[in-house]
CSV table of N, CA, C and O in Angstrom, one decimal:
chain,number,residue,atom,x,y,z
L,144,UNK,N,80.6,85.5,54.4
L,144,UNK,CA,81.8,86.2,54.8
L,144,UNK,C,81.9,86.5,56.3
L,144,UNK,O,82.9,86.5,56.9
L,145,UNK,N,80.7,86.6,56.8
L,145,UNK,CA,80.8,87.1,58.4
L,145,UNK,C,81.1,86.0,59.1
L,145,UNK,O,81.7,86.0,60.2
L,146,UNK,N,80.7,84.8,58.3
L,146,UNK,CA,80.5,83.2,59.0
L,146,UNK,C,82.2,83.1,59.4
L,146,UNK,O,82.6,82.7,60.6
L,147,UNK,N,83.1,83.4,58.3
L,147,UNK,CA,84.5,83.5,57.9
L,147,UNK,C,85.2,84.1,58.7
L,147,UNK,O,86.4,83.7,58.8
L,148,UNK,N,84.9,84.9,59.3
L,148,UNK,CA,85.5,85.9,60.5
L,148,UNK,C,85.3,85.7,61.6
L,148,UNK,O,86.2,85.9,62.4
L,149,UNK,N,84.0,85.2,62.0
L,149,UNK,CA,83.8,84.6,63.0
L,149,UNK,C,84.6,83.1,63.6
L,149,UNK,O,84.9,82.7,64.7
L,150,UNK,N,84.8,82.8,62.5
L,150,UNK,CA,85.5,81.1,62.9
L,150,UNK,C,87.0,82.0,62.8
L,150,UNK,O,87.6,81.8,63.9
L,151,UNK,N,87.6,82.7,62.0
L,151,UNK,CA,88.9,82.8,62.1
L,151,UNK,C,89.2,83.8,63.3
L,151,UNK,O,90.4,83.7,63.7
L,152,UNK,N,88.4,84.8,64.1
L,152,UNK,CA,88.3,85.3,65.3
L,152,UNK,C,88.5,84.3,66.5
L,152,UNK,O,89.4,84.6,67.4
L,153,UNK,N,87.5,83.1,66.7
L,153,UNK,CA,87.6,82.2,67.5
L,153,UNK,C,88.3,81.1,67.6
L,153,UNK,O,88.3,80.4,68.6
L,154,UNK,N,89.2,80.7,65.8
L,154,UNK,CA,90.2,79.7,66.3
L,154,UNK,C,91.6,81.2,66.9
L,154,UNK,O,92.6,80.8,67.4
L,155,UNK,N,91.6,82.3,66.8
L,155,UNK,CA,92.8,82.8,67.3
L,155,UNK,C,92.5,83.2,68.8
L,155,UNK,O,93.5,83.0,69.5
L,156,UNK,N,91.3,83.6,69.4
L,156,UNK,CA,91.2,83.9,70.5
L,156,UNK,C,91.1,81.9,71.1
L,156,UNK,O,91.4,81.7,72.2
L,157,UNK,N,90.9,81.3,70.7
L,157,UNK,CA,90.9,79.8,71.2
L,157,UNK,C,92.6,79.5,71.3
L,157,UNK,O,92.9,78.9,72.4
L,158,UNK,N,93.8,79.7,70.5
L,158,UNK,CA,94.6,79.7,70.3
L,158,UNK,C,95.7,80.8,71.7
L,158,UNK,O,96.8,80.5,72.2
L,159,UNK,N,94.9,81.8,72.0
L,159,UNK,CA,95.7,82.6,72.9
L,159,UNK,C,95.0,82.4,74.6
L,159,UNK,O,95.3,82.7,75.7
L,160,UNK,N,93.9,81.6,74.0
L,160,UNK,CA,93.6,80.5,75.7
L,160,UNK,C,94.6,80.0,75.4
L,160,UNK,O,95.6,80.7,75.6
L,161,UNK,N,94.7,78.8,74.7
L,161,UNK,CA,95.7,77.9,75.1
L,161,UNK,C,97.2,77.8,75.3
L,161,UNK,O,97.9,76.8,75.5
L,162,UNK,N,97.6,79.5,75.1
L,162,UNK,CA,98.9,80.3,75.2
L,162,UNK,C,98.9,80.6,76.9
L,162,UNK,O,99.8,80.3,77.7
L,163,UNK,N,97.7,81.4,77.2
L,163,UNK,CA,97.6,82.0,78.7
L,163,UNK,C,97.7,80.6,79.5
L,163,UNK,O,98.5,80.5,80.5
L,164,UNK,N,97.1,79.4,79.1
L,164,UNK,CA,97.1,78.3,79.9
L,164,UNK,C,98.4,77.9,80.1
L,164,UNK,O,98.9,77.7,81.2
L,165,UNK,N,99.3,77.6,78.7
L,165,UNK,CA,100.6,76.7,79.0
L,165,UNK,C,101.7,77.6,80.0
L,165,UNK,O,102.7,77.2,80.5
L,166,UNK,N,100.9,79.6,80.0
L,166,UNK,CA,101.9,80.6,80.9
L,166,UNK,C,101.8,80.3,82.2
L,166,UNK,O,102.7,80.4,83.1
L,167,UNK,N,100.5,79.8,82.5
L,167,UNK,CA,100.1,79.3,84.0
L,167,UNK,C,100.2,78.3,84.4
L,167,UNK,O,100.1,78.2,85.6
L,168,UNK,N,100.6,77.3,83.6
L,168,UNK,CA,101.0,76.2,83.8
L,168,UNK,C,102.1,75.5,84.2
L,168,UNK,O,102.3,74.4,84.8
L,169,UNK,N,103.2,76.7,83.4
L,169,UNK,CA,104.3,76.9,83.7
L,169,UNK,C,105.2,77.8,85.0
L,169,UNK,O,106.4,77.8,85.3
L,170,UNK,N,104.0,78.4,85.3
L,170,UNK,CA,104.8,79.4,86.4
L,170,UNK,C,103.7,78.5,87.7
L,170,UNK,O,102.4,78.6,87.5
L,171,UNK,N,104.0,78.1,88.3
L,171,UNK,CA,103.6,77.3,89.2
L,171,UNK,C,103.6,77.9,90.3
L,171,UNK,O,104.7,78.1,90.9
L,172,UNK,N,102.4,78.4,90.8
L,172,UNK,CA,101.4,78.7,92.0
L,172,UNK,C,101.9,78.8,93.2
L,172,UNK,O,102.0,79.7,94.0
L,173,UNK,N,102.5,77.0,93.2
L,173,UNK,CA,102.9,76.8,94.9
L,173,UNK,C,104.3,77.4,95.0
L,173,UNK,O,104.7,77.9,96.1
L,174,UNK,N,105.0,77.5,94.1
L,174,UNK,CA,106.4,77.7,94.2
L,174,UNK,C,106.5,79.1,94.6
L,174,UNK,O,107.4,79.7,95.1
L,175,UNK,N,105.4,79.7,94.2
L,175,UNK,CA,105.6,81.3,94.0
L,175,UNK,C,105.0,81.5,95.8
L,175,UNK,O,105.4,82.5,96.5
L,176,UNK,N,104.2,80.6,96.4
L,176,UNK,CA,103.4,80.8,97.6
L,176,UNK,C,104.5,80.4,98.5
L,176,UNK,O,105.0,81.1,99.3
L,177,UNK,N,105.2,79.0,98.2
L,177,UNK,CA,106.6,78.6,98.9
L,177,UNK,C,107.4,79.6,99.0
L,177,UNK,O,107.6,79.7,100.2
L,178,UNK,N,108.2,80.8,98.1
L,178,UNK,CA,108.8,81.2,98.2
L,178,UNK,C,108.6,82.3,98.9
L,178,UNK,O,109.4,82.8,99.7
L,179,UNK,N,107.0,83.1,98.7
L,179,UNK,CA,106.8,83.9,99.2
L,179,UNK,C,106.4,83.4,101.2
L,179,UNK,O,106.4,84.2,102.1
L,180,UNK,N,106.3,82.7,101.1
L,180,UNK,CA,106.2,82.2,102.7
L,180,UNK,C,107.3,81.6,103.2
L,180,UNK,O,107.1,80.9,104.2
L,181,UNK,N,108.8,81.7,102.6
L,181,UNK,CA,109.9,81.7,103.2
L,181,UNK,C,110.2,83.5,103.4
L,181,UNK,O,110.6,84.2,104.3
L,182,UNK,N,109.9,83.7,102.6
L,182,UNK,CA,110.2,85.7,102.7
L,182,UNK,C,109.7,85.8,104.0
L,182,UNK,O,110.4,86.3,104.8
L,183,UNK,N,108.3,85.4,104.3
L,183,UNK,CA,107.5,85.8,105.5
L,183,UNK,C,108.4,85.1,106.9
L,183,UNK,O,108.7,85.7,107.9
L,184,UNK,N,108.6,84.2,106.5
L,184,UNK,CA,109.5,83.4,107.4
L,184,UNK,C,111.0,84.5,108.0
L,184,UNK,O,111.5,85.0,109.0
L,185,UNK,N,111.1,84.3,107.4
L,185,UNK,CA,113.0,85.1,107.2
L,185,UNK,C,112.4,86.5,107.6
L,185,UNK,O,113.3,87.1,108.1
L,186,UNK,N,111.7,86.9,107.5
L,186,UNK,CA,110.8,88.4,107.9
L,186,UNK,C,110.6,88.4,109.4
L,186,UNK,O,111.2,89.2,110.1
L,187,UNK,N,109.8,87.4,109.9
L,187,UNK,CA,109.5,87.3,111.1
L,187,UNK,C,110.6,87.0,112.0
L,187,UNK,O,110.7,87.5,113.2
L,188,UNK,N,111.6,85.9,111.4
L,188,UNK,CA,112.7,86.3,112.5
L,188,UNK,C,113.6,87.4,112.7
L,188,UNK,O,114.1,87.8,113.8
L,189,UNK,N,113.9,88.0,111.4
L,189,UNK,CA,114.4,89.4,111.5
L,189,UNK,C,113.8,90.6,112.7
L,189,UNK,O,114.4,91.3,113.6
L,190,UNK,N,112.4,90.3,112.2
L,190,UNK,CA,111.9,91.5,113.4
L,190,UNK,C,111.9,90.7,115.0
L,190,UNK,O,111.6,91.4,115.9
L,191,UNK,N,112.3,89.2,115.3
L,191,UNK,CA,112.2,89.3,116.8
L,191,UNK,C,113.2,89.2,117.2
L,191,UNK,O,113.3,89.3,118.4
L,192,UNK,N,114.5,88.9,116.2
L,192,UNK,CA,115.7,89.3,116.7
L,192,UNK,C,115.7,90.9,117.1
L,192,UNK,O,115.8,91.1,118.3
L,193,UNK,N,115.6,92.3,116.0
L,193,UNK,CA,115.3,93.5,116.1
L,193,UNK,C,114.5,93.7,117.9
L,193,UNK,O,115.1,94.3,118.8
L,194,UNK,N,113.4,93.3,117.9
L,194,UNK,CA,112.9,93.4,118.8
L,194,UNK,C,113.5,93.0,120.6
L,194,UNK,O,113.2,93.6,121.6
L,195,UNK,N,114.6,91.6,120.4
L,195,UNK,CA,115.2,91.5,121.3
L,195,UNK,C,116.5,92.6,121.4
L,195,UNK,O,117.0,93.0,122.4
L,196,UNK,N,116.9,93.0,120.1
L,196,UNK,CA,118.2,93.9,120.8
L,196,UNK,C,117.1,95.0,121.4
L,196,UNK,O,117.1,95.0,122.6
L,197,UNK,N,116.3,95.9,120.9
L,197,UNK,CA,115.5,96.7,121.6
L,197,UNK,C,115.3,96.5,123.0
L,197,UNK,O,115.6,97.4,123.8
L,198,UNK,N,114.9,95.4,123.2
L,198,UNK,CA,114.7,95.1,124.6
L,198,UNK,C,116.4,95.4,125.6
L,198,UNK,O,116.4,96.0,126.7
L,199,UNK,N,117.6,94.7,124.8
L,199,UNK,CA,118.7,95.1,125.2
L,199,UNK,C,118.9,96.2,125.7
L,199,UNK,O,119.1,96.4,126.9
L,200,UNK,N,118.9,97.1,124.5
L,200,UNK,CA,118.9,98.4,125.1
L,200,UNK,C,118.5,99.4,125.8
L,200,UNK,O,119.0,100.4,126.2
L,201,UNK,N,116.8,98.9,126.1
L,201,UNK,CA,116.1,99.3,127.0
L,201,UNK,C,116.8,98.8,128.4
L,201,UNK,O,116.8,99.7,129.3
L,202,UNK,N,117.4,97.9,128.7
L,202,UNK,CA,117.9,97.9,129.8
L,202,UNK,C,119.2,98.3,129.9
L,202,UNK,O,119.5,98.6,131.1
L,203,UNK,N,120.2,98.5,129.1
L,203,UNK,CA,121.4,98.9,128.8
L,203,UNK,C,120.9,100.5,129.7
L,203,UNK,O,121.2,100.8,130.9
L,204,UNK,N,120.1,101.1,128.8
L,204,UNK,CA,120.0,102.4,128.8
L,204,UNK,C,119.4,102.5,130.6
L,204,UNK,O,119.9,103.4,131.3
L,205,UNK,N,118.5,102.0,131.1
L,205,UNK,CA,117.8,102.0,132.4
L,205,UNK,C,119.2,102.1,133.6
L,205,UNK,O,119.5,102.9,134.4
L,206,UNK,N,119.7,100.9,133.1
L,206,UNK,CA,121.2,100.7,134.4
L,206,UNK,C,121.8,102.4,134.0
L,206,UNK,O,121.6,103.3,135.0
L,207,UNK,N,122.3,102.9,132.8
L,207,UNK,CA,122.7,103.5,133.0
L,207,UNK,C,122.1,105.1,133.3
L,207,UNK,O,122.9,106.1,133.5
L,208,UNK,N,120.9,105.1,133.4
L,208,UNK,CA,120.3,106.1,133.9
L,208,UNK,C,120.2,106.1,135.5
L,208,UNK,O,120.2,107.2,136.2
L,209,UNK,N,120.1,104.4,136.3
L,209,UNK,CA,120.0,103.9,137.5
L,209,UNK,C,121.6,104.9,138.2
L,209,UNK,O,121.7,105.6,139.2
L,210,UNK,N,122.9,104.4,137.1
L,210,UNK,CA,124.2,105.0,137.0
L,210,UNK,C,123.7,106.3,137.7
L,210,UNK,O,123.6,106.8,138.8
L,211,UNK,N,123.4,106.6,136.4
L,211,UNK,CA,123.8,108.4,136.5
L,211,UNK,C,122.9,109.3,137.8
L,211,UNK,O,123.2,110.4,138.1
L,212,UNK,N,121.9,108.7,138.3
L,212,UNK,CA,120.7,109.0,139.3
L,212,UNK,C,121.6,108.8,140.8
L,212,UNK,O,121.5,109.5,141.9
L,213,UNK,N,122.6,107.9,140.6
L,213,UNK,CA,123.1,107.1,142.2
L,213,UNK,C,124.3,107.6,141.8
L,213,UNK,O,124.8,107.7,142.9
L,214,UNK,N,125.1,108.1,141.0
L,214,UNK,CA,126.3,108.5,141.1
L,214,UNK,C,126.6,109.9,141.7
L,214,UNK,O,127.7,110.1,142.0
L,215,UNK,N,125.9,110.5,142.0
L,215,UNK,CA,126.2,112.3,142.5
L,215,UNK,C,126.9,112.3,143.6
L,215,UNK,O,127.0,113.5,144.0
L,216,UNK,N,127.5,111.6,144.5
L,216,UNK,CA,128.4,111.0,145.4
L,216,UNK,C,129.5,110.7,145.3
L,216,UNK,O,129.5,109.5,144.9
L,217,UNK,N,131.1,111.3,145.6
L,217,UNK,CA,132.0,110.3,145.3
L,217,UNK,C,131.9,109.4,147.0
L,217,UNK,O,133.0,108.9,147.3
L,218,UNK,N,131.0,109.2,147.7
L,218,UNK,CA,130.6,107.9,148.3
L,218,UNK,C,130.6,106.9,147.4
L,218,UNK,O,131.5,106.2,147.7
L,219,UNK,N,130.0,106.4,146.2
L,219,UNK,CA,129.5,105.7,145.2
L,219,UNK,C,130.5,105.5,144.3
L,219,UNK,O,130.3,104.8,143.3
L,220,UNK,N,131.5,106.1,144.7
L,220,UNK,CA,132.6,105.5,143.4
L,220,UNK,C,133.2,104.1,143.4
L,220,UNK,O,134.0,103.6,142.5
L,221,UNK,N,132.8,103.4,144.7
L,221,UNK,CA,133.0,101.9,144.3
L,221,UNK,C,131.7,101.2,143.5
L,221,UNK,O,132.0,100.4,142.7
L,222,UNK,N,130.5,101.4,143.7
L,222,UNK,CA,129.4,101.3,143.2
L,222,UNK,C,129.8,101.9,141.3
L,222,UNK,O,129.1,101.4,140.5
L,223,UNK,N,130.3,102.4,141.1
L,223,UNK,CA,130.9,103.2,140.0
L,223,UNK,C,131.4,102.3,138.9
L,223,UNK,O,131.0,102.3,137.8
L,224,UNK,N,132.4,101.4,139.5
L,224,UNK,CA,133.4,100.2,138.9
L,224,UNK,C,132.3,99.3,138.7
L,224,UNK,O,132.0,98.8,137.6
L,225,UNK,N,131.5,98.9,139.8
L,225,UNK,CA,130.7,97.9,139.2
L,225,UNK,C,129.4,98.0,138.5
L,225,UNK,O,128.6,97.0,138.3
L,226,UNK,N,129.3,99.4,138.2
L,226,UNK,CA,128.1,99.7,137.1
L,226,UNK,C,128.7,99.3,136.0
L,226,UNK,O,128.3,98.5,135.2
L,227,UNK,N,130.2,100.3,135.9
L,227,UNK,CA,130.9,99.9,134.2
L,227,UNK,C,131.1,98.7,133.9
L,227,UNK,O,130.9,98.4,132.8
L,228,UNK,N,131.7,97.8,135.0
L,228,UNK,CA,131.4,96.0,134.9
L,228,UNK,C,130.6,95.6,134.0
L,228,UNK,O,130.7,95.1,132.9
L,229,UNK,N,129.5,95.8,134.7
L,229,UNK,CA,127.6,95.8,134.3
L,229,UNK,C,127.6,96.0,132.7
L,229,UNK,O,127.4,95.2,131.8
L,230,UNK,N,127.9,97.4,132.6
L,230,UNK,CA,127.4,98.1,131.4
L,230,UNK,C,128.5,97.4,130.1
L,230,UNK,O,128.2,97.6,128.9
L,231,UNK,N,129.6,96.6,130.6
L,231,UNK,CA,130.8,96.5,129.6
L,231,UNK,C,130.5,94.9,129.6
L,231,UNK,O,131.0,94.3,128.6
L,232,UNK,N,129.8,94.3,130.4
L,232,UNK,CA,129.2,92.6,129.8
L,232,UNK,C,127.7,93.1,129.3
L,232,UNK,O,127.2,92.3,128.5
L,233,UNK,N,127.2,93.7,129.5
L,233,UNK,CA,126.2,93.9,128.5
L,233,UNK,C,126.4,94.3,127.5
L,233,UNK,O,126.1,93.7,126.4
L,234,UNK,N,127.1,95.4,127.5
L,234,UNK,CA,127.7,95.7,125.9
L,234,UNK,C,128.8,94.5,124.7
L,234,UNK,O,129.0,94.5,123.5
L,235,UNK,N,129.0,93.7,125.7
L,235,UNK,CA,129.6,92.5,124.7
L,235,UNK,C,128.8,91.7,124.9
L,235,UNK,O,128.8,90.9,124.0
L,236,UNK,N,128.0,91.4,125.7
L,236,UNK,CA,126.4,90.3,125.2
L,236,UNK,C,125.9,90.7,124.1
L,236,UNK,O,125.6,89.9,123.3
L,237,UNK,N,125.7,92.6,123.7
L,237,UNK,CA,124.8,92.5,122.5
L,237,UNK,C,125.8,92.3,121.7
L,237,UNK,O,125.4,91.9,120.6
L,238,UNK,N,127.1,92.5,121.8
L,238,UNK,CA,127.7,92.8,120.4
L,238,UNK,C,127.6,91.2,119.4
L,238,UNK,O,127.4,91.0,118.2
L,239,UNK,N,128.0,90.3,120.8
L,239,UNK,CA,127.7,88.9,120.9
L,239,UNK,C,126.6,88.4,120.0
L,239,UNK,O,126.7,87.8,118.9
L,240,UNK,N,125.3,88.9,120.5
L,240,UNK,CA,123.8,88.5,119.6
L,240,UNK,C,123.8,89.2,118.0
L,240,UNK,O,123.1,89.0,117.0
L,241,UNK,N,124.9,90.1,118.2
L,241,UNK,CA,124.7,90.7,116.7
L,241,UNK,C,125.2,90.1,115.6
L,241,UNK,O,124.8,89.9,114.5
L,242,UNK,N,126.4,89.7,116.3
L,242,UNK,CA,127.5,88.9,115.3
L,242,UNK,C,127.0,87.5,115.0
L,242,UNK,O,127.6,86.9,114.1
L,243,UNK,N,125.8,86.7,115.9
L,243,UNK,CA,125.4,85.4,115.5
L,243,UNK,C,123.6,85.9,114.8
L,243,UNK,O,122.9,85.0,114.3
């Protein structure tokens, strides 16, 4: 009787290998590493695009602190027009990088 249980224990645990195999066989390894290393991909350029508008604005923001440091003069009010020049092609350069 124990002999009996034992073979019918191990044709079903033999039976649920060969279940886990055809699940792994079927979900395919590379596709899952492909996909996940396009994610990585598409990740990495996200953050160096991120990282160039940063940089943008770090200089956006500098000129206009350079602005506000050199403006205390209305001597400098033609210097004035051509900071906002400055600051108004910068501002449609980034808007520029955003939209592509």
């Amino acid at each position: 009787c124990a002999g009996m249980w034992k073979k019918t224990f191990h044709e079903e645990a033999m039976e649920c290998v060969q279940a886990m195999r055809a699940v792994m066989d079927s979900a395919s390894v590379s596709s899952f590493s492909s996909r996940f290393e396009d994610w990585r991909q598409a990740d990495l350029k996200v953050t160096a695009q991120m990282q160039h508008h940063v940089r943008q604005l770090e200089q956006i923001n500098a000129s206009t602190k350079n602005f506000l440091a050199e403006c205390g003069e209305t001597a400098t009010l033609p210097s004035f027009r051509e900071a906002v020049r400055d600051l108004t092609l910068r501002a449609a350069d980034l808007s520029a990088t955003q939209a592509s």
